[in-house]
PDB file of C-alpha atoms and ligand atoms in Angstrom:
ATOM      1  CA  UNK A   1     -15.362 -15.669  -9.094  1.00 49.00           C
ATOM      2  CA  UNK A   2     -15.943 -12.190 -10.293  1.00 57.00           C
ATOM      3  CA  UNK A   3     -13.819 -10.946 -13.277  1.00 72.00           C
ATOM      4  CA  UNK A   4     -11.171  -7.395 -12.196  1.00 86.00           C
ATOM      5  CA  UNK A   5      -7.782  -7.135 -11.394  1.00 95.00           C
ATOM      6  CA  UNK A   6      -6.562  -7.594  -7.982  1.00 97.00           C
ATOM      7  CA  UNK A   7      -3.706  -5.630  -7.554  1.00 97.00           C
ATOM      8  CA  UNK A   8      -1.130  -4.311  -4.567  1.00 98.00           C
ATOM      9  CA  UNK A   9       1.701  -2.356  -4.252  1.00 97.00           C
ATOM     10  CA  UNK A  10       4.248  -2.959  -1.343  1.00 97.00           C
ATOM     11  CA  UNK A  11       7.557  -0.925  -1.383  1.00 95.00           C
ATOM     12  CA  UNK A  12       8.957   1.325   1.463  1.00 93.00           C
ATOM     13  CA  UNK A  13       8.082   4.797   2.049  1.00 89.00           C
ATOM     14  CA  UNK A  14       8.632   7.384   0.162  1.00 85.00           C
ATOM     15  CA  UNK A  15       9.065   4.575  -3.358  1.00 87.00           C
ATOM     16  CA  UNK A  16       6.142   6.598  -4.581  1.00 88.00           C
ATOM     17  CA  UNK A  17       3.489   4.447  -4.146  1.00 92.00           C
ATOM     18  CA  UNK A  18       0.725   7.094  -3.591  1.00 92.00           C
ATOM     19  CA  UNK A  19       1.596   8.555  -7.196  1.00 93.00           C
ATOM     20  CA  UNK A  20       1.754   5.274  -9.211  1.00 96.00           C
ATOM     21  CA  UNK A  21      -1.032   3.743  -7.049  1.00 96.00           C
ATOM     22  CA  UNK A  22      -3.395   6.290  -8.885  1.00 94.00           C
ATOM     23  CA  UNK A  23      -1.836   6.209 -12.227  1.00 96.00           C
ATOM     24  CA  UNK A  24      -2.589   2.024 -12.210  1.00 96.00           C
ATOM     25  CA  UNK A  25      -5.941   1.945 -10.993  1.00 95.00           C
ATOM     26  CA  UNK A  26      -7.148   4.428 -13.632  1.00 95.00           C
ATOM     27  CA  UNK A  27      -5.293   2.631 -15.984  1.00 96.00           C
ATOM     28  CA  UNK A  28      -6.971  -0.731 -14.931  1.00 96.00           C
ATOM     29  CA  UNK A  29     -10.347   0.975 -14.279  1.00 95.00           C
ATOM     30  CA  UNK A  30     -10.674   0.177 -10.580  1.00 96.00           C
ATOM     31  CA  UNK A  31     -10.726   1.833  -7.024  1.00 97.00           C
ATOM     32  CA  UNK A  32      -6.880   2.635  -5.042  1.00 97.00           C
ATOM     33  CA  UNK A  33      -7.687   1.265  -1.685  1.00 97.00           C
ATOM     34  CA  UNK A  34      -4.828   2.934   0.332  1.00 97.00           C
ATOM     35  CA  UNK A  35      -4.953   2.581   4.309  1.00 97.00           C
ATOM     36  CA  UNK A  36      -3.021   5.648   4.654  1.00 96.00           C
ATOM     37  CA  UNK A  37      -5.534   7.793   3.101  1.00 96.00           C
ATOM     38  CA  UNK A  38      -8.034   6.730   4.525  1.00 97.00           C
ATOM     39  CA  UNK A  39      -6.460   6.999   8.740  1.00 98.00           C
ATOM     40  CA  UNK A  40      -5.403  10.795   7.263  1.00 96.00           C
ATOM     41  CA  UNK A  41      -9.117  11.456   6.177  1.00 97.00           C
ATOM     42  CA  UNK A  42     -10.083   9.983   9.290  1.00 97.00           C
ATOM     43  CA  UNK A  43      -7.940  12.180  11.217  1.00 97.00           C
ATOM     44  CA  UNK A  44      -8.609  15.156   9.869  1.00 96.00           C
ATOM     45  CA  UNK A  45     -12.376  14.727  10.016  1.00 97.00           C
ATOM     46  CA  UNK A  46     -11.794  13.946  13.333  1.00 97.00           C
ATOM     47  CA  UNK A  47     -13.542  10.943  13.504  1.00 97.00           C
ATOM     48  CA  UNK A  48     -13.765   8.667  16.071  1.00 97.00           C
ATOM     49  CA  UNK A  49     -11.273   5.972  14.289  1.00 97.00           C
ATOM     50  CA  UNK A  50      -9.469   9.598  13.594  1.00 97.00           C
ATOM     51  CA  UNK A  51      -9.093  10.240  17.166  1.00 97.00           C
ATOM     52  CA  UNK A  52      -7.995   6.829  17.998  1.00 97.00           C
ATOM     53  CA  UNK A  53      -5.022   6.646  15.221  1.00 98.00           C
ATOM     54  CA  UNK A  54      -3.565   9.888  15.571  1.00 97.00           C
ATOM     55  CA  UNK A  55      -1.293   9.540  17.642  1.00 97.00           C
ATOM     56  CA  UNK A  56      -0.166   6.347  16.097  1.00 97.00           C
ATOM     57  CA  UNK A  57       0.411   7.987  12.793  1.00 96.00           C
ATOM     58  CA  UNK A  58       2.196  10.652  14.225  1.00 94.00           C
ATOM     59  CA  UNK A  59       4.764   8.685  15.669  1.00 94.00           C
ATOM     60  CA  UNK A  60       4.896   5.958  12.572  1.00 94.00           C
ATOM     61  CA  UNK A  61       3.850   3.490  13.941  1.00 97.00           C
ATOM     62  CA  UNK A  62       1.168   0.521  12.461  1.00 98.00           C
ATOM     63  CA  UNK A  63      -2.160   0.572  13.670  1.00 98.00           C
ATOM     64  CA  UNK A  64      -3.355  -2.550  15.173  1.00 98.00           C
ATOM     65  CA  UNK A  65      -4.387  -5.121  12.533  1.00 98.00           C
ATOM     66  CA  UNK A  66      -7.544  -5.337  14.238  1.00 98.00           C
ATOM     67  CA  UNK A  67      -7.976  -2.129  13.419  1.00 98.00           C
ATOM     68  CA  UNK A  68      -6.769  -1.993   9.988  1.00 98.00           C
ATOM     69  CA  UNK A  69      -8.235  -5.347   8.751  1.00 98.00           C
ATOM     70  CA  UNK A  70     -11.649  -4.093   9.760  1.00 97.00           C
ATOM     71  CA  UNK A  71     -11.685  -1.218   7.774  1.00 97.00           C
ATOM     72  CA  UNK A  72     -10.061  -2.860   4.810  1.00 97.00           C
ATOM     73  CA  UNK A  73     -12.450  -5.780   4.971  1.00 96.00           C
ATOM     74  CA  UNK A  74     -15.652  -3.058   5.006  1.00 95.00           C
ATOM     75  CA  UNK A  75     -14.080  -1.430   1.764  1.00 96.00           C
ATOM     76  CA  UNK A  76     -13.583  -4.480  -0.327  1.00 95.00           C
ATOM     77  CA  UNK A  77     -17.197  -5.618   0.551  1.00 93.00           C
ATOM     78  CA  UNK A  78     -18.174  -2.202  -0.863  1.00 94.00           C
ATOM     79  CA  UNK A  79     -19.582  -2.740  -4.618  1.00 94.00           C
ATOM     80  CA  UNK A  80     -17.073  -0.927  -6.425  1.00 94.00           C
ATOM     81  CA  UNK A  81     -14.238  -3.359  -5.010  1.00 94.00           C
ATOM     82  CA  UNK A  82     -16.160  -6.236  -6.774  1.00 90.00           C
ATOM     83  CA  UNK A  83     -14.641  -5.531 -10.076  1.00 89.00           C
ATOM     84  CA  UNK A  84     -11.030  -5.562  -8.687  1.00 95.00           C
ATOM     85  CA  UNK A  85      -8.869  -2.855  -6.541  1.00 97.00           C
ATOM     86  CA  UNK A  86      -5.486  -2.062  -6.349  1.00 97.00           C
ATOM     87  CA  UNK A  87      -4.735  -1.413  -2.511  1.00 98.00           C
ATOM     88  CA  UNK A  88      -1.648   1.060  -1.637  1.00 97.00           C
ATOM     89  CA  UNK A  89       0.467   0.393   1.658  1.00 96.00           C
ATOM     90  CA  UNK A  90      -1.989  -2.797   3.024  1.00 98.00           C
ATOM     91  CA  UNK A  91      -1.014  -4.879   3.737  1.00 98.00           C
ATOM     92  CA  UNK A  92       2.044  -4.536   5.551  1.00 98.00           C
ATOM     93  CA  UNK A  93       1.998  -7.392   8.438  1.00 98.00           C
ATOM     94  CA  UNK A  94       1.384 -10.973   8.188  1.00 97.00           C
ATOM     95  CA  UNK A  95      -1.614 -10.658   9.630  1.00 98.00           C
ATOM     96  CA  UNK A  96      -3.061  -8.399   7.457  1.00 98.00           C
ATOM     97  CA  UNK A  97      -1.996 -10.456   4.432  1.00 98.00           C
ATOM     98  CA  UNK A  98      -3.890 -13.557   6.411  1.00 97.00           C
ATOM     99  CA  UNK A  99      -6.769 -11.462   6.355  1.00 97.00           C
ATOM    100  CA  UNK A 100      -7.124 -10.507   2.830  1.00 97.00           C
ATOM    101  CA  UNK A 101      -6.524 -13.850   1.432  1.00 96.00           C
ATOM    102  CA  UNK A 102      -9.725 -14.741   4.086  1.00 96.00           C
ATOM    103  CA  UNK A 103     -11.751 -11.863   2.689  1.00 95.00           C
ATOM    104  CA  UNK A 104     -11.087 -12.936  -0.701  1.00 94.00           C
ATOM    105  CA  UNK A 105     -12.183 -16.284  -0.322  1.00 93.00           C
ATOM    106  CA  UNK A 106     -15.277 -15.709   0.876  1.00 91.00           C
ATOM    107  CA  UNK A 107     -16.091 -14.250  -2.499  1.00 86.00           C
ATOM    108  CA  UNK A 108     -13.840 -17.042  -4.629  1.00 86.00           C
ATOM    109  CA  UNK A 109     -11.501 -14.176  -5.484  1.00 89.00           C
ATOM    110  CA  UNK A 110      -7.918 -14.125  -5.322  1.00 93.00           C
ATOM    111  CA  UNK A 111      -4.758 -11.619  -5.764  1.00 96.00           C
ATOM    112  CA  UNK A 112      -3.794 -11.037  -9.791  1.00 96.00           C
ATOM    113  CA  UNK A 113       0.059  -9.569  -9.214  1.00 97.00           C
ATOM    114  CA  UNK A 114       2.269  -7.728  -6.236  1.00 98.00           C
ATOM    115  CA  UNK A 115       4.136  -5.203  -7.456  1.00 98.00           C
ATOM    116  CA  UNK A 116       7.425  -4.385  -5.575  1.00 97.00           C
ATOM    117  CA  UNK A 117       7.884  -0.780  -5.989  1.00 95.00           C
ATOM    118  CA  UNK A 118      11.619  -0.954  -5.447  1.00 92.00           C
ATOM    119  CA  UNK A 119      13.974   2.484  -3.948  1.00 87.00           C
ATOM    120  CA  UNK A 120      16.828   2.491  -2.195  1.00 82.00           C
ATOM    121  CA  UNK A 121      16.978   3.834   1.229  1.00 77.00           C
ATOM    122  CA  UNK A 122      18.767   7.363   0.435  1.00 79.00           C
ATOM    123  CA  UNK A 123      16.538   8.109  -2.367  1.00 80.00           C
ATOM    124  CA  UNK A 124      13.518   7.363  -0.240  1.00 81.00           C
ATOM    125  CA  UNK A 125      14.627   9.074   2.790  1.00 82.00           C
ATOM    126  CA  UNK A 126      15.654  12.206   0.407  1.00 83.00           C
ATOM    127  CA  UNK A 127      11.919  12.366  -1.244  1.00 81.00           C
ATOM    128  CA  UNK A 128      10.100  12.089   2.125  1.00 82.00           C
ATOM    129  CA  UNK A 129      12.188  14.941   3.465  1.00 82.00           C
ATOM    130  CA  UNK A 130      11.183  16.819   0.202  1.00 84.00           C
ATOM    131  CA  UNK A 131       7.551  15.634   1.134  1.00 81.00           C
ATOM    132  CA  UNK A 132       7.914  17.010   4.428  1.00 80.00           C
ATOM    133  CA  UNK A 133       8.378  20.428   3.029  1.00 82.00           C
ATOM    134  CA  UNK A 134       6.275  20.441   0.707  1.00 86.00           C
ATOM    135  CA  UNK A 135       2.704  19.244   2.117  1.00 82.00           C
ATOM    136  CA  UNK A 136       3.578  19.293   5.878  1.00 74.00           C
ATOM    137  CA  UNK A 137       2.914  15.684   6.983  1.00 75.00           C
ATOM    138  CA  UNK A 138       3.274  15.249  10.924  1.00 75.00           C
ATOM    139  CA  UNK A 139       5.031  11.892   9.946  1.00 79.00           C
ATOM    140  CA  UNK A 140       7.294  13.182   7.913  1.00 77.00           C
ATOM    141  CA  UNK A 141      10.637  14.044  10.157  1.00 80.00           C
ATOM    142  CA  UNK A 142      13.267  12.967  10.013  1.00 82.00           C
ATOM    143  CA  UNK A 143      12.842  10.367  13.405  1.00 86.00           C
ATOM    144  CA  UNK A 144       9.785   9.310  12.213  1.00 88.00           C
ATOM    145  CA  UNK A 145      11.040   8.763   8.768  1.00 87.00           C
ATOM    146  CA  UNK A 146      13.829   6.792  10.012  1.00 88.00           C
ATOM    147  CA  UNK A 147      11.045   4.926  12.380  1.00 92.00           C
ATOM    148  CA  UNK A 148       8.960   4.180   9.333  1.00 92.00           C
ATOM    149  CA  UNK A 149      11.388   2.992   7.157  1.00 92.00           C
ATOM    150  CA  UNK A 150      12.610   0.546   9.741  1.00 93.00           C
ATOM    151  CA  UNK A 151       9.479  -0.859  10.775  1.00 95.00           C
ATOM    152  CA  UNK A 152       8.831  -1.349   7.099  1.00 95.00           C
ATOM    153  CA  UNK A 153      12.152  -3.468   6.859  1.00 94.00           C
ATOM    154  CA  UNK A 154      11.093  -5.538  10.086  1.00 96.00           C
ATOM    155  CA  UNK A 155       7.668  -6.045   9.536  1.00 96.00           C
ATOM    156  CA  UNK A 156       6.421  -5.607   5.456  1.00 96.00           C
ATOM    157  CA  UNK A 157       9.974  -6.759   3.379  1.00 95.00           C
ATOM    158  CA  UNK A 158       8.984 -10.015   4.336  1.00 96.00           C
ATOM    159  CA  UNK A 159       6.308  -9.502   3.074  1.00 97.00           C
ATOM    160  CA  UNK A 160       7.598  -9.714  -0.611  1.00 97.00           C
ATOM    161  CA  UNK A 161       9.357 -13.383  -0.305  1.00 96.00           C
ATOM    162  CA  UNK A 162       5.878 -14.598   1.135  1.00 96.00           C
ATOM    163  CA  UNK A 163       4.068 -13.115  -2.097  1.00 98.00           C
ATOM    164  CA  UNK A 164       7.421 -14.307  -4.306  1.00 98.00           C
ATOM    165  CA  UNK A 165       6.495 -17.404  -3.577  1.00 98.00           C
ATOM    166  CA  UNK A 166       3.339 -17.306  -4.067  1.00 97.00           C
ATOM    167  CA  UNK A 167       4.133 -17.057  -7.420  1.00 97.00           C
ATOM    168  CA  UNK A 168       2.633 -12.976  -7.628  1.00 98.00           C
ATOM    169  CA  UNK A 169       5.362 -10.820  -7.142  1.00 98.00           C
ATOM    170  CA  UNK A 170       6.301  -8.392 -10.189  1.00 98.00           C
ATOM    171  CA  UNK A 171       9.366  -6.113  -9.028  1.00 97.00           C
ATOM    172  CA  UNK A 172       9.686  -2.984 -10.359  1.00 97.00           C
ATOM    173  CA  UNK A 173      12.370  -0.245  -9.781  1.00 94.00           C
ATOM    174  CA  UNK A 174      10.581   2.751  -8.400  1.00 93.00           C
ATOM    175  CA  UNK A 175      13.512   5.379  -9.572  1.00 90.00           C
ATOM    176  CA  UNK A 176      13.102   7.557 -12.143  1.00 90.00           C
ATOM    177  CA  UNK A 177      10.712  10.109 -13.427  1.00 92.00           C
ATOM    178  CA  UNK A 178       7.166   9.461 -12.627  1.00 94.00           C
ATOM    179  CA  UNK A 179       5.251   8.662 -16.199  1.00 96.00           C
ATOM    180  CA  UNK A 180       8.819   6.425 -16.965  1.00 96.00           C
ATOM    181  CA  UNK A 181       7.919   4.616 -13.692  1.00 96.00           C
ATOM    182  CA  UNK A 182       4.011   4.008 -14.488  1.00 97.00           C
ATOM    183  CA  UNK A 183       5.199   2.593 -18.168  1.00 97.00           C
ATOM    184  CA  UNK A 184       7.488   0.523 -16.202  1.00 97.00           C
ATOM    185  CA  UNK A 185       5.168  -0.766 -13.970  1.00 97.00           C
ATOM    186  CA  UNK A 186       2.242  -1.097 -16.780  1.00 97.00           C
ATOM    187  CA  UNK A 187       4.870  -2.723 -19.103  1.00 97.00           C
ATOM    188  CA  UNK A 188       5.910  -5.265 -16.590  1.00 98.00           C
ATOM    189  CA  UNK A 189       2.342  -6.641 -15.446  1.00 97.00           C
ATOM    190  CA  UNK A 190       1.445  -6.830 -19.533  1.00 96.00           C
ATOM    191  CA  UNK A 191       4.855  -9.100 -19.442  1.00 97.00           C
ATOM    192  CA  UNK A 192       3.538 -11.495 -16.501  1.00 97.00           C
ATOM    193  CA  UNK A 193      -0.487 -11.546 -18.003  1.00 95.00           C
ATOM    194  CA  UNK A 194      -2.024  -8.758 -16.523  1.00 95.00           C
ATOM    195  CA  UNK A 195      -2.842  -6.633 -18.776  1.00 90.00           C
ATOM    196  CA  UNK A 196      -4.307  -2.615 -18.080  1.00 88.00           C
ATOM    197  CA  UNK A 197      -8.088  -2.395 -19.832  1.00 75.00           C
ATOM    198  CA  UNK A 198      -7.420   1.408 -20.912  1.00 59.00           C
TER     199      UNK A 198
HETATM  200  P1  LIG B 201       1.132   5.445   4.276  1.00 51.56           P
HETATM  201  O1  LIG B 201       0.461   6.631   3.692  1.00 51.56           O
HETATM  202  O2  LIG B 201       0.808   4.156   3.550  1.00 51.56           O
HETATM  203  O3  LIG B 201       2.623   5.629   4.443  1.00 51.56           O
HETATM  204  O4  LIG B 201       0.538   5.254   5.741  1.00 51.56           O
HETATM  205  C1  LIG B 201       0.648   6.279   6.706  1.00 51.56           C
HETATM  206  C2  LIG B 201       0.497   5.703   8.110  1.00 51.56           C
HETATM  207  O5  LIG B 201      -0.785   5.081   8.253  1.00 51.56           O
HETATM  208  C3  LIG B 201       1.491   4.616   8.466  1.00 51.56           C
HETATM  209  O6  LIG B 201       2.734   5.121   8.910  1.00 51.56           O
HETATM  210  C4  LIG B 201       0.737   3.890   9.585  1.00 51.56           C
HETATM  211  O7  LIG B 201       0.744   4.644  10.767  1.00 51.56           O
HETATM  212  C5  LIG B 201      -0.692   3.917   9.058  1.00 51.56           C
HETATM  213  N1  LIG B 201      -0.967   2.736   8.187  1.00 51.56           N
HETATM  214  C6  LIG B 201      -1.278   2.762   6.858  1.00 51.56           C
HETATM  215  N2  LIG B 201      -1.494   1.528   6.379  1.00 51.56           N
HETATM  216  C7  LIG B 201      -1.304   0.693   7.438  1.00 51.56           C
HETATM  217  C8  LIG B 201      -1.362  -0.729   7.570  1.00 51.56           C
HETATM  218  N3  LIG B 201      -1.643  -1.530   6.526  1.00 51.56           N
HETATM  219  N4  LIG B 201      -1.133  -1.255   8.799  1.00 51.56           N
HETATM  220  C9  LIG B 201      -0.851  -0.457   9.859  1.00 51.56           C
HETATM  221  N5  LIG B 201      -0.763   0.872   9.786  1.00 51.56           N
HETATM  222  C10 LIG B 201      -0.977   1.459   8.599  1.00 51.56           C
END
């Protein structure tokens, strides 16, 4: 077992995961691993995983856990991973959760804390529409919104009584102003033993 936190953030879209994700692995001196950045990069570079996923994130949709696990399992095996991670928006099926608990293993490492980023539904569909506006995501209206969010109650909620108990889950609300939320976050994994290194 290697030392590291082990971090990941679930919570719907739109709870500002992205923004917090960032703020906790500096804080904890370790790489964000988020799925959704790396499909976009993919897709933009036009890659051939790019070309393959597009349309999928278009329409909000998942990408096949085939898919996804592969390229999640090639980024924890990467050396900076072997210090810890905290992984935004994966993973979001049961599947997927199967799969990191099996990649983990193999290197006697398992998960530290799951923070539940916690919004309610208005809030969450008001700051993605905000999104939309602002950076122009082509899953960011207001069908695929609604899509996103409800695949996100189908398939990841359930997600969070799996982890709960498991004994990992550290629930967080997500509203508020964004440095508030971080301290809340920061202050509530120092409360259950996982304490930031900087
Ligand atoms: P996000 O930025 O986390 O909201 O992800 C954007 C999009 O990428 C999602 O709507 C999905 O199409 C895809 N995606 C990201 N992570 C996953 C995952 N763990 N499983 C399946 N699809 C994903």
């Amino acid at each position: 077992m290697t030392s590291g936190t082990r971090l990941l953030l679930i919570g719907p879209p739109g709870a500002g995961k992205g923004t917090q994700a960032s703020r906790l692995a500096s804080a904890f001196g370790v790489p964000t691993i988020s799925t959704g950045d790396i499909f976009r990069a993919n897709v933009a570079n036009e890659t051939q995983l790019g070309l393959k996923v597009k349309a999928i994130l278009d329409a909000g949709e998942y990408v096949p856990d085939d898919i996804t696990n592969a390229i999640v399992a090639d980024r924890l095996r990467e050396p900076d991973a072997s210090a810890g991670f905290l992984l935004d928006g994966y993973p979001r099926t049961p599947e997927q959760v199967a799969e990191l608990d099996r990649v983990l293993a193999e290197e006697h490492n398992g998960l530290d804390a799951v923070v539940q980023l916690d919004a309610n539904t208005d809030e969450v569909v008001s700051r993605l529409v905000k999104r939309a506006e602002e950076q122009g995501r082509a899953d960011d209206t207001d069908e695929v919104i609604r899509h996103r969010l409800s695949l996100y109650e189908q398939q990841t909620a359930p997600l969070i009584e799996h982890f709960a108990q498991r004994g990992l889950l550290v629930r967080v609300d997500g509203l508020g102003a964004v440095d508030e939320v971080t301290e809340r976050i920061l202050s509530a994994l120092a409360e259950f033993g996982v304490a930031a290194s900087r």
